[in-house]
Short mmCIF file of N, CA, C and O in Angstrom, two decimals:
data_model
loop_
_atom_site.label_atom_id
_atom_site.label_comp_id
_atom_site.label_asym_id
_atom_site.label_seq_id
_atom_site.Cartn_x
_atom_site.Cartn_y
_atom_site.Cartn_z
N MET A 1 7.72 -33.19 87.53
CA MET A 1 8.50 -33.59 87.42
C MET A 1 9.22 -32.91 88.28
O MET A 1 9.38 -31.20 87.89
N ALA A 2 10.28 -33.24 88.59
CA ALA A 2 11.45 -32.70 89.90
C ALA A 2 12.53 -31.65 89.11
O ALA A 2 13.29 -32.32 87.56
N VAL A 3 12.67 -30.90 89.20
CA VAL A 3 13.94 -29.80 88.47
C VAL A 3 15.18 -29.84 89.44
O VAL A 3 15.37 -29.27 90.55
N ARG A 4 16.33 -30.34 88.85
CA ARG A 4 17.48 -30.78 89.63
C ARG A 4 17.59 -29.77 90.09
O ARG A 4 18.71 -28.79 88.94
N THR A 5 18.22 -28.38 91.44
CA THR A 5 18.95 -27.15 91.57
C THR A 5 19.83 -27.10 91.91
O THR A 5 20.90 -28.55 92.51
N ARG A 6 21.28 -26.72 92.03
CA ARG A 6 22.53 -26.91 91.98
C ARG A 6 22.65 -25.08 92.51
O ARG A 6 22.83 -24.32 92.78
N SER A 7 22.74 -25.27 94.19
CA SER A 7 22.65 -25.09 95.14
C SER A 7 24.73 -24.41 94.88
O SER A 7 25.16 -25.21 94.84
N SER A 8 25.11 -23.80 95.78
CA SER A 8 26.61 -23.16 95.92
C SER A 8 26.78 -23.58 97.37
O SER A 8 26.31 -23.93 98.08
N ASN A 9 28.16 -23.76 97.15
CA ASN A 9 29.12 -24.26 98.19
C ASN A 9 29.66 -23.26 98.96
O ASN A 9 30.75 -23.04 98.50
N HIS A 10 29.56 -22.67 99.46
CA HIS A 10 30.34 -21.41 100.07
C HIS A 10 31.35 -21.95 101.20
O HIS A 10 32.51 -21.27 100.70
N ARG A 11 31.81 -23.20 101.57
CA ARG A 11 32.09 -23.30 102.75
C ARG A 11 34.03 -23.45 101.35
O ARG A 11 34.82 -23.96 101.94
N ALA A 12 33.10 -24.02 99.99
CA ALA A 12 34.71 -24.63 99.48
C ALA A 12 35.16 -23.61 98.74
O ALA A 12 36.62 -23.21 99.01
N SER A 13 34.82 -22.55 98.58
CA SER A 13 35.09 -20.76 97.89
C SER A 13 35.76 -20.77 99.23
O SER A 13 37.56 -19.54 99.03
N LEU A 14 35.33 -21.00 100.54
CA LEU A 14 36.08 -20.03 101.40
C LEU A 14 37.34 -20.92 101.53
O LEU A 14 38.49 -19.92 102.22
N ALA A 15 37.68 -22.07 101.45
CA ALA A 15 38.25 -23.06 101.80
C ALA A 15 39.61 -22.70 100.62
O ALA A 15 40.83 -22.17 100.86
N ALA A 16 39.61 -22.70 99.64
CA ALA A 16 40.75 -21.48 98.47
C ALA A 16 40.83 -20.77 98.66
O ALA A 16 41.64 -20.07 98.39
N LEU A 17 39.18 -19.78 98.82
CA LEU A 17 40.82 -18.15 99.48
C LEU A 17 41.12 -18.42 100.31
O LEU A 17 42.18 -18.08 100.21
N LEU A 18 40.65 -19.06 102.07
CA LEU A 18 41.64 -18.64 102.84
C LEU A 18 42.93 -19.55 102.64
O LEU A 18 44.20 -19.08 102.83
N GLY A 19 43.07 -20.39 101.61
CA GLY A 19 44.10 -21.36 100.93
C GLY A 19 45.80 -20.42 100.94
O GLY A 19 46.34 -20.54 100.46
N VAL A 20 44.87 -19.46 99.43
CA VAL A 20 45.48 -18.94 98.58
C VAL A 20 46.26 -17.42 99.94
O VAL A 20 47.40 -17.11 99.86
N VAL A 21 45.49 -17.70 100.73
CA VAL A 21 46.22 -16.23 101.47
C VAL A 21 47.55 -16.74 102.70
O VAL A 21 48.49 -16.61 102.78
N ALA A 22 46.66 -18.23 102.65
CA ALA A 22 48.12 -19.55 103.78
C ALA A 22 49.01 -19.61 102.74
O ALA A 22 50.33 -18.87 103.35
N VAL A 23 49.27 -19.60 101.70
CA VAL A 23 50.47 -19.60 100.88
C VAL A 23 50.58 -18.60 100.69
O VAL A 23 52.55 -18.03 100.50
N ALA A 24 50.41 -17.41 100.64
CA ALA A 24 50.94 -16.12 100.02
C ALA A 24 51.31 -14.89 101.32
O ALA A 24 51.85 -14.01 101.37
N ALA A 25 50.46 -15.74 102.74
CA ALA A 25 51.06 -14.07 103.30
C ALA A 25 52.89 -14.35 103.84
O ALA A 25 52.86 -13.34 103.88
N VAL A 26 53.60 -15.42 104.41
CA VAL A 26 55.11 -15.69 104.51
C VAL A 26 55.15 -14.77 103.02
O VAL A 26 56.18 -14.08 103.51
N PRO A 27 55.48 -14.61 102.56
CA PRO A 27 55.85 -14.12 100.68
C PRO A 27 55.32 -13.00 100.92
O PRO A 27 56.59 -11.33 100.73
N VAL A 28 54.10 -12.03 100.92
CA VAL A 28 54.11 -11.34 101.03
C VAL A 28 54.59 -10.17 102.09
O VAL A 28 54.87 -8.83 102.71
N GLY A 29 54.46 -10.78 103.51
CA GLY A 29 55.02 -10.43 104.68
C GLY A 29 56.96 -9.72 104.55
O GLY A 29 57.69 -9.06 104.75
N VAL A 30 57.73 -11.01 103.67
CA VAL A 30 58.93 -10.36 103.41
C VAL A 30 59.36 -9.54 102.23
O VAL A 30 59.80 -8.82 102.38
N VAL A 31 58.02 -9.51 101.40
CA VAL A 31 58.58 -8.45 99.98
C VAL A 31 57.68 -6.83 101.27
O VAL A 31 58.36 -5.60 101.42
N VAL A 32 57.54 -7.15 101.87
CA VAL A 32 56.60 -5.79 102.13
C VAL A 32 57.49 -5.46 103.17
O VAL A 32 57.74 -3.68 103.76
N SER A 33 57.86 -5.94 104.34
CA SER A 33 59.43 -5.42 105.03
C SER A 33 60.67 -5.32 104.47
O SER A 33 60.96 -4.71 104.96
N GLY A 34 60.86 -5.83 102.92
CA GLY A 34 62.14 -5.40 102.12
C GLY A 34 61.51 -4.38 101.84
O GLY A 34 62.13 -2.88 101.58
N ARG A 35 60.73 -3.91 101.86
CA ARG A 35 60.02 -2.59 100.39
C ARG A 35 60.32 -1.30 102.15
O ARG A 35 59.91 0.16 101.28
N LEU A 36 59.31 -1.26 102.86
CA LEU A 36 58.99 -0.27 103.10
C LEU A 36 60.65 -0.03 104.96
O LEU A 36 61.02 -1.23 104.89
N ALA A 37 60.46 1.41 104.94
CA ALA A 37 61.59 1.83 105.74
C ALA A 37 61.09 1.67 107.42
O ALA A 37 60.20 1.59 107.31
N GLY A 38 62.50 1.59 108.02
CA GLY A 38 62.56 1.17 109.21
C GLY A 38 62.19 -0.49 109.60
O GLY A 38 61.94 -0.54 110.83
N LEU A 39 61.87 -1.29 108.56
CA LEU A 39 61.37 -2.47 108.46
C LEU A 39 63.09 -3.15 108.06
O LEU A 39 63.13 -3.30 107.39
N ASP A 40 62.98 -4.75 109.14
CA ASP A 40 64.00 -5.50 108.61
C ASP A 40 62.89 -6.84 108.00
O ASP A 40 61.95 -7.17 108.67
N LEU A 41 64.22 -7.26 108.22
CA LEU A 41 63.87 -9.17 107.60
C LEU A 41 63.28 -9.94 108.33
O LEU A 41 62.19 -10.29 108.52
N LEU A 42 62.90 -8.67 110.09
CA LEU A 42 62.80 -10.24 110.85
C LEU A 42 61.66 -9.35 111.46
O LEU A 42 60.57 -10.86 112.09
N ASP A 43 61.43 -8.71 110.83
CA ASP A 43 60.26 -8.10 110.95
C ASP A 43 59.05 -8.84 110.10
O ASP A 43 57.53 -8.31 110.68
N ALA A 44 59.01 -9.62 109.41
CA ALA A 44 58.38 -10.46 108.23
C ALA A 44 57.65 -11.26 109.91
O ALA A 44 56.63 -12.17 108.63
N VAL A 45 58.28 -11.53 110.88
CA VAL A 45 57.58 -13.11 111.54
C VAL A 45 56.33 -12.86 111.67
O VAL A 45 55.69 -13.98 112.10
N TRP A 46 55.56 -11.61 111.91
CA TRP A 46 53.93 -11.34 111.84
C TRP A 46 53.30 -12.44 110.99
O TRP A 46 52.66 -12.75 111.46
N ALA A 47 53.90 -12.63 109.34
CA ALA A 47 53.30 -13.52 109.03
C ALA A 47 53.26 -14.53 109.32
O ALA A 47 52.12 -15.54 107.93
N VAL A 48 53.90 -15.67 109.47
CA VAL A 48 53.98 -16.83 110.25
C VAL A 48 52.93 -17.67 111.10
O VAL A 48 51.77 -18.42 110.18
N PRO A 49 52.43 -16.81 111.47
CA PRO A 49 50.92 -17.52 112.05
C PRO A 49 49.98 -17.05 111.79
O PRO A 49 48.17 -17.57 111.81
N VAL A 50 49.64 -16.03 110.74
CA VAL A 50 48.56 -15.49 109.91
C VAL A 50 48.61 -16.55 108.60
O VAL A 50 47.61 -17.22 108.84
N ALA A 51 49.97 -17.34 108.56
CA ALA A 51 50.21 -18.14 107.50
C ALA A 51 49.06 -19.55 108.08
O ALA A 51 48.40 -20.83 107.61
N PHE A 52 49.73 -19.83 109.36
CA PHE A 52 48.88 -21.18 110.03
C PHE A 52 47.49 -20.82 110.40
O PHE A 52 47.06 -22.33 109.90
N ALA A 53 47.29 -19.49 110.73
CA ALA A 53 45.65 -19.42 111.25
C ALA A 53 45.17 -19.83 109.87
O ALA A 53 44.23 -20.64 109.21
N ALA A 54 45.57 -19.12 108.45
CA ALA A 54 44.40 -19.28 107.51
C ALA A 54 44.58 -20.93 106.88
O ALA A 54 44.12 -20.94 106.40
N GLY A 55 45.87 -21.21 106.82
CA GLY A 55 46.17 -22.64 106.66
C GLY A 55 45.27 -23.82 107.03
O GLY A 55 44.44 -24.24 106.91
N VAL A 56 45.23 -23.96 108.67
CA VAL A 56 44.40 -24.39 109.75
C VAL A 56 42.33 -24.34 109.09
O VAL A 56 41.70 -25.13 109.01
N SER A 57 42.03 -22.76 108.87
CA SER A 57 40.82 -22.68 109.15
C SER A 57 40.75 -23.31 108.10
O SER A 57 39.99 -23.38 106.91
N ALA A 58 41.72 -23.33 105.98
CA ALA A 58 41.21 -23.44 105.16
C ALA A 58 41.25 -24.85 104.87
O ALA A 58 40.34 -25.35 103.92
N LEU A 59 41.77 -25.46 105.98
CA LEU A 59 41.27 -27.37 105.99
C LEU A 59 40.10 -27.23 106.53
O LEU A 59 39.05 -28.61 105.83
N LEU A 60 39.67 -26.56 107.67
CA LEU A 60 38.57 -26.83 108.42
C LEU A 60 37.55 -26.73 107.36
O LEU A 60 35.95 -27.11 106.95
N PHE A 61 37.24 -25.20 106.78
CA PHE A 61 36.45 -25.32 105.87
C PHE A 61 36.39 -26.34 104.69
O PHE A 61 35.20 -26.43 104.16
N ALA A 62 37.59 -26.75 104.46
CA ALA A 62 36.96 -28.15 103.14
C ALA A 62 36.83 -28.67 103.33
O ALA A 62 35.87 -29.63 103.43
N ARG A 63 37.06 -29.07 104.30
CA ARG A 63 36.08 -30.09 105.46
C ARG A 63 34.81 -30.70 105.50
O ARG A 63 33.57 -31.07 105.00
N GLY A 64 34.20 -29.17 105.59
CA GLY A 64 33.01 -28.58 105.87
C GLY A 64 32.68 -29.16 104.49
O GLY A 64 31.40 -28.97 104.40
N ALA A 65 33.50 -28.42 103.58
CA ALA A 65 32.13 -28.26 102.18
C ALA A 65 32.44 -29.20 101.89
O ALA A 65 31.45 -29.65 100.98
N THR A 66 32.81 -30.83 101.80
CA THR A 66 33.19 -31.55 101.05
C THR A 66 32.61 -32.82 102.09
O THR A 66 31.79 -33.44 101.09
N GLY A 67 32.22 -32.71 103.64
CA GLY A 67 30.84 -32.96 103.86
C GLY A 67 29.39 -32.63 103.79
O GLY A 67 28.60 -33.32 103.20
N ARG A 68 29.15 -31.17 103.34
CA ARG A 68 28.01 -30.65 102.47
C ARG A 68 28.21 -31.17 100.97
O ARG A 68 27.26 -31.80 100.41
N ILE A 69 29.10 -31.80 100.27
CA ILE A 69 28.61 -31.87 98.89
C ILE A 69 28.18 -34.08 99.12
O ILE A 69 27.50 -34.16 98.97
N GLN A 70 28.97 -34.53 100.32
CA GLN A 70 28.41 -35.80 101.11
C GLN A 70 27.34 -35.90 101.21
O GLN A 70 25.93 -36.47 100.27
N ARG A 71 26.34 -34.82 101.92
CA ARG A 71 25.49 -34.40 102.32
C ARG A 71 24.47 -34.29 101.09
O ARG A 71 23.14 -34.92 100.90
N THR A 72 24.76 -33.85 100.19
CA THR A 72 23.92 -33.05 99.41
C THR A 72 23.61 -34.05 98.03
O THR A 72 23.14 -33.58 96.94
N LEU A 73 24.48 -35.49 98.06
CA LEU A 73 24.51 -36.15 97.17
C LEU A 73 25.49 -35.88 95.43
O LEU A 73 24.56 -36.00 94.95
N ALA A 74 26.68 -34.48 95.92
CA ALA A 74 26.79 -34.23 94.98
C ALA A 74 26.23 -33.11 94.30
O ALA A 74 26.76 -31.92 93.14
N ARG A 75 25.08 -32.38 94.49
CA ARG A 75 24.82 -31.02 94.71
C ARG A 75 24.85 -30.22 94.53
O ARG A 75 24.74 -28.66 94.52
N ALA A 76 25.95 -30.06 95.74
CA ALA A 76 26.11 -28.83 96.68
C ALA A 76 27.39 -28.33 95.68
O ALA A 76 27.20 -26.92 95.34
N GLY A 77 28.36 -29.27 95.09
CA GLY A 77 29.68 -28.09 93.67
C GLY A 77 30.17 -27.82 94.63
O GLY A 77 30.79 -28.10 95.72
N GLY A 78 31.67 -27.47 93.88
CA GLY A 78 32.52 -27.01 95.14
C GLY A 78 33.84 -28.53 95.16
O GLY A 78 34.91 -28.37 96.02
N ALA A 79 33.62 -28.92 94.64
CA ALA A 79 34.67 -30.22 95.11
C ALA A 79 35.72 -29.90 94.36
O ALA A 79 36.70 -30.62 95.08
N GLY A 80 36.25 -29.31 93.58
CA GLY A 80 37.00 -29.29 92.70
C GLY A 80 38.19 -27.79 94.00
O GLY A 80 39.47 -27.88 94.60
N ARG A 81 36.92 -26.84 94.06
CA ARG A 81 37.81 -25.44 94.97
C ARG A 81 38.03 -26.05 96.67
O ARG A 81 38.89 -25.52 96.89
N ALA A 82 37.27 -27.31 97.17
CA ALA A 82 37.62 -27.53 98.34
C ALA A 82 39.11 -28.38 98.23
O ALA A 82 39.77 -28.15 99.12
N ARG A 83 39.30 -29.87 96.95
CA ARG A 83 40.56 -29.38 97.35
C ARG A 83 41.81 -28.89 97.30
O ARG A 83 42.59 -28.55 97.86
N LEU A 84 41.42 -27.46 95.89
CA LEU A 84 41.93 -26.61 95.87
C LEU A 84 42.35 -26.35 97.30
O LEU A 84 43.52 -26.56 98.04
N GLY A 85 41.31 -25.76 98.01
CA GLY A 85 41.50 -25.57 99.57
C GLY A 85 42.64 -26.29 100.59
O GLY A 85 43.56 -25.85 100.61
N ARG A 86 42.56 -27.70 100.09
CA ARG A 86 43.03 -28.43 100.91
C ARG A 86 44.34 -28.52 100.57
O ARG A 86 45.32 -28.44 101.74
N ILE A 87 44.76 -28.27 99.32
CA ILE A 87 46.21 -28.65 99.05
C ILE A 87 46.94 -27.05 99.85
O ILE A 87 47.70 -27.44 100.30
N LEU A 88 46.06 -26.42 99.29
CA LEU A 88 47.18 -24.45 99.79
C LEU A 88 47.01 -24.69 101.40
O LEU A 88 47.69 -23.83 101.70
N GLY A 89 46.41 -25.20 101.88
CA GLY A 89 45.87 -24.50 103.40
C GLY A 89 47.45 -26.17 104.07
O GLY A 89 47.85 -25.32 104.29
N VAL A 90 47.65 -27.03 103.21
CA VAL A 90 48.81 -27.82 103.84
C VAL A 90 50.26 -27.35 103.79
O VAL A 90 51.05 -27.20 104.40
N ALA A 91 49.90 -26.38 102.13
CA ALA A 91 51.11 -25.88 101.47
C ALA A 91 51.53 -24.46 102.54
O ALA A 91 52.45 -24.32 102.48
N GLY A 92 50.11 -24.20 103.22
CA GLY A 92 50.32 -23.10 103.52
C GLY A 92 50.69 -23.53 104.92
O GLY A 92 52.09 -22.62 105.55
N ILE A 93 50.27 -24.35 105.40
CA ILE A 93 50.60 -25.06 107.24
C ILE A 93 52.46 -25.46 106.83
O ILE A 93 52.99 -24.46 107.76
N SER A 94 52.56 -25.09 105.95
CA SER A 94 54.22 -25.74 105.66
C SER A 94 55.12 -24.25 105.41
O SER A 94 56.20 -24.74 105.88
N ILE A 95 55.01 -24.09 104.93
CA ILE A 95 55.42 -22.79 104.98
C ILE A 95 55.66 -21.24 106.31
O ILE A 95 56.46 -21.10 106.11
N ALA A 96 54.16 -21.97 106.75
CA ALA A 96 54.56 -21.62 108.42
C ALA A 96 55.22 -21.94 108.80
O ALA A 96 55.76 -21.67 110.17
N LEU A 97 55.46 -23.51 109.18
CA LEU A 97 56.79 -24.18 109.66
C LEU A 97 57.76 -23.88 109.41
O LEU A 97 58.71 -23.76 110.03
N ALA A 98 57.80 -24.06 108.01
CA ALA A 98 59.42 -23.47 107.30
C ALA A 98 59.64 -21.91 108.51
O ALA A 98 61.07 -22.15 108.69
N GLY A 99 58.47 -21.24 108.13
CA GLY A 99 59.17 -19.49 108.51
C GLY A 99 59.67 -20.05 110.00
O GLY A 99 60.45 -19.28 110.15
N ALA A 100 58.88 -20.37 110.47
CA ALA A 100 58.75 -20.40 112.02
C ALA A 100 60.12 -21.22 112.70
O ALA A 100 60.88 -20.68 113.15
N ILE A 101 60.37 -22.05 111.67
CA ILE A 101 61.62 -22.68 111.67
C ILE A 101 62.97 -21.85 111.84
O ILE A 101 64.26 -21.76 112.19
N ALA A 102 63.14 -21.00 110.64
CA ALA A 102 63.99 -20.92 110.07
C ALA A 102 63.94 -19.14 111.09
O ALA A 102 65.56 -19.47 111.26
N VAL A 103 63.02 -18.65 111.69
CA VAL A 103 63.49 -17.76 112.82
C VAL A 103 63.82 -17.78 113.97
O VAL A 103 64.37 -17.65 114.76
N GLY A 104 63.54 -19.26 114.46
CA GLY A 104 64.61 -19.92 115.90
C GLY A 104 65.29 -19.83 115.62
O GLY A 104 66.25 -19.67 116.15
N PHE A 105 66.16 -20.88 114.33
CA PHE A 105 67.01 -21.04 114.14
C PHE A 105 67.92 -19.30 114.32
O PHE A 105 69.10 -19.18 114.71
N TYR A 106 67.31 -18.40 113.76
CA TYR A 106 67.47 -17.25 113.84
C TYR A 106 68.39 -16.93 114.87
O TYR A 106 69.30 -16.39 115.30
N GLU A 107 67.31 -16.74 115.85
CA GLU A 107 67.16 -16.29 116.99
C GLU A 107 67.90 -16.93 117.83
O GLU A 107 68.75 -16.75 118.76
N LEU A 108 68.19 -18.14 117.96
CA LEU A 108 69.14 -19.21 118.00
C LEU A 108 71.24 -18.67 118.10
O LEU A 108 71.88 -18.56 118.96
N LEU A 109 70.93 -18.69 116.94
CA LEU A 109 72.25 -17.65 116.05
C LEU A 109 72.68 -16.77 116.22
O LEU A 109 73.75 -16.52 117.09
N VAL A 110 72.01 -16.11 117.21
CA VAL A 110 71.92 -14.42 117.38
C VAL A 110 72.32 -14.43 118.83
O VAL A 110 72.84 -13.85 119.89
N ARG A 111 71.53 -14.99 120.07
CA ARG A 111 71.80 -16.00 121.13
C ARG A 111 73.15 -16.14 121.06
O ARG A 111 73.41 -15.64 122.45
N LEU A 112 73.35 -17.25 120.01
CA LEU A 112 74.66 -17.42 120.57
C LEU A 112 76.16 -17.26 120.58
O LEU A 112 77.17 -17.27 120.63
N GLU A 113 75.92 -16.35 119.41
CA GLU A 113 77.05 -15.38 118.78
C GLU A 113 77.01 -14.20 119.90
O GLU A 113 78.38 -13.77 120.02
N GLY A 114 77.33 -13.28 120.89
CA GLY A 114 76.74 -12.80 121.51
C GLY A 114 76.02 -12.48 122.40
O GLY A 114 76.29 -12.20 124.01
#
């Protein structure tokens, strides 16, 4: 009798982890820039590309995890983590785009001011 084994789906775990990084990057950058001496709020702009890259990576890993789930007829598991990674990846990209727009408008206002 064949025993069904459940293999792990590491792509799903990576998608969820990168999704959390994507969502948390900009808020953590703002908090860090506010608490460290010598940094102002505009120095948190480094978190925008980090959030965008992590969000895109989360979406790619979620896609790979979903493909593995389909290929193994759901024996690989991780459908919930892949879904979470996809949701958090989209949210992280949205936060990164909002941060980029905010910084862009700030720079425009500074240049028009003086």
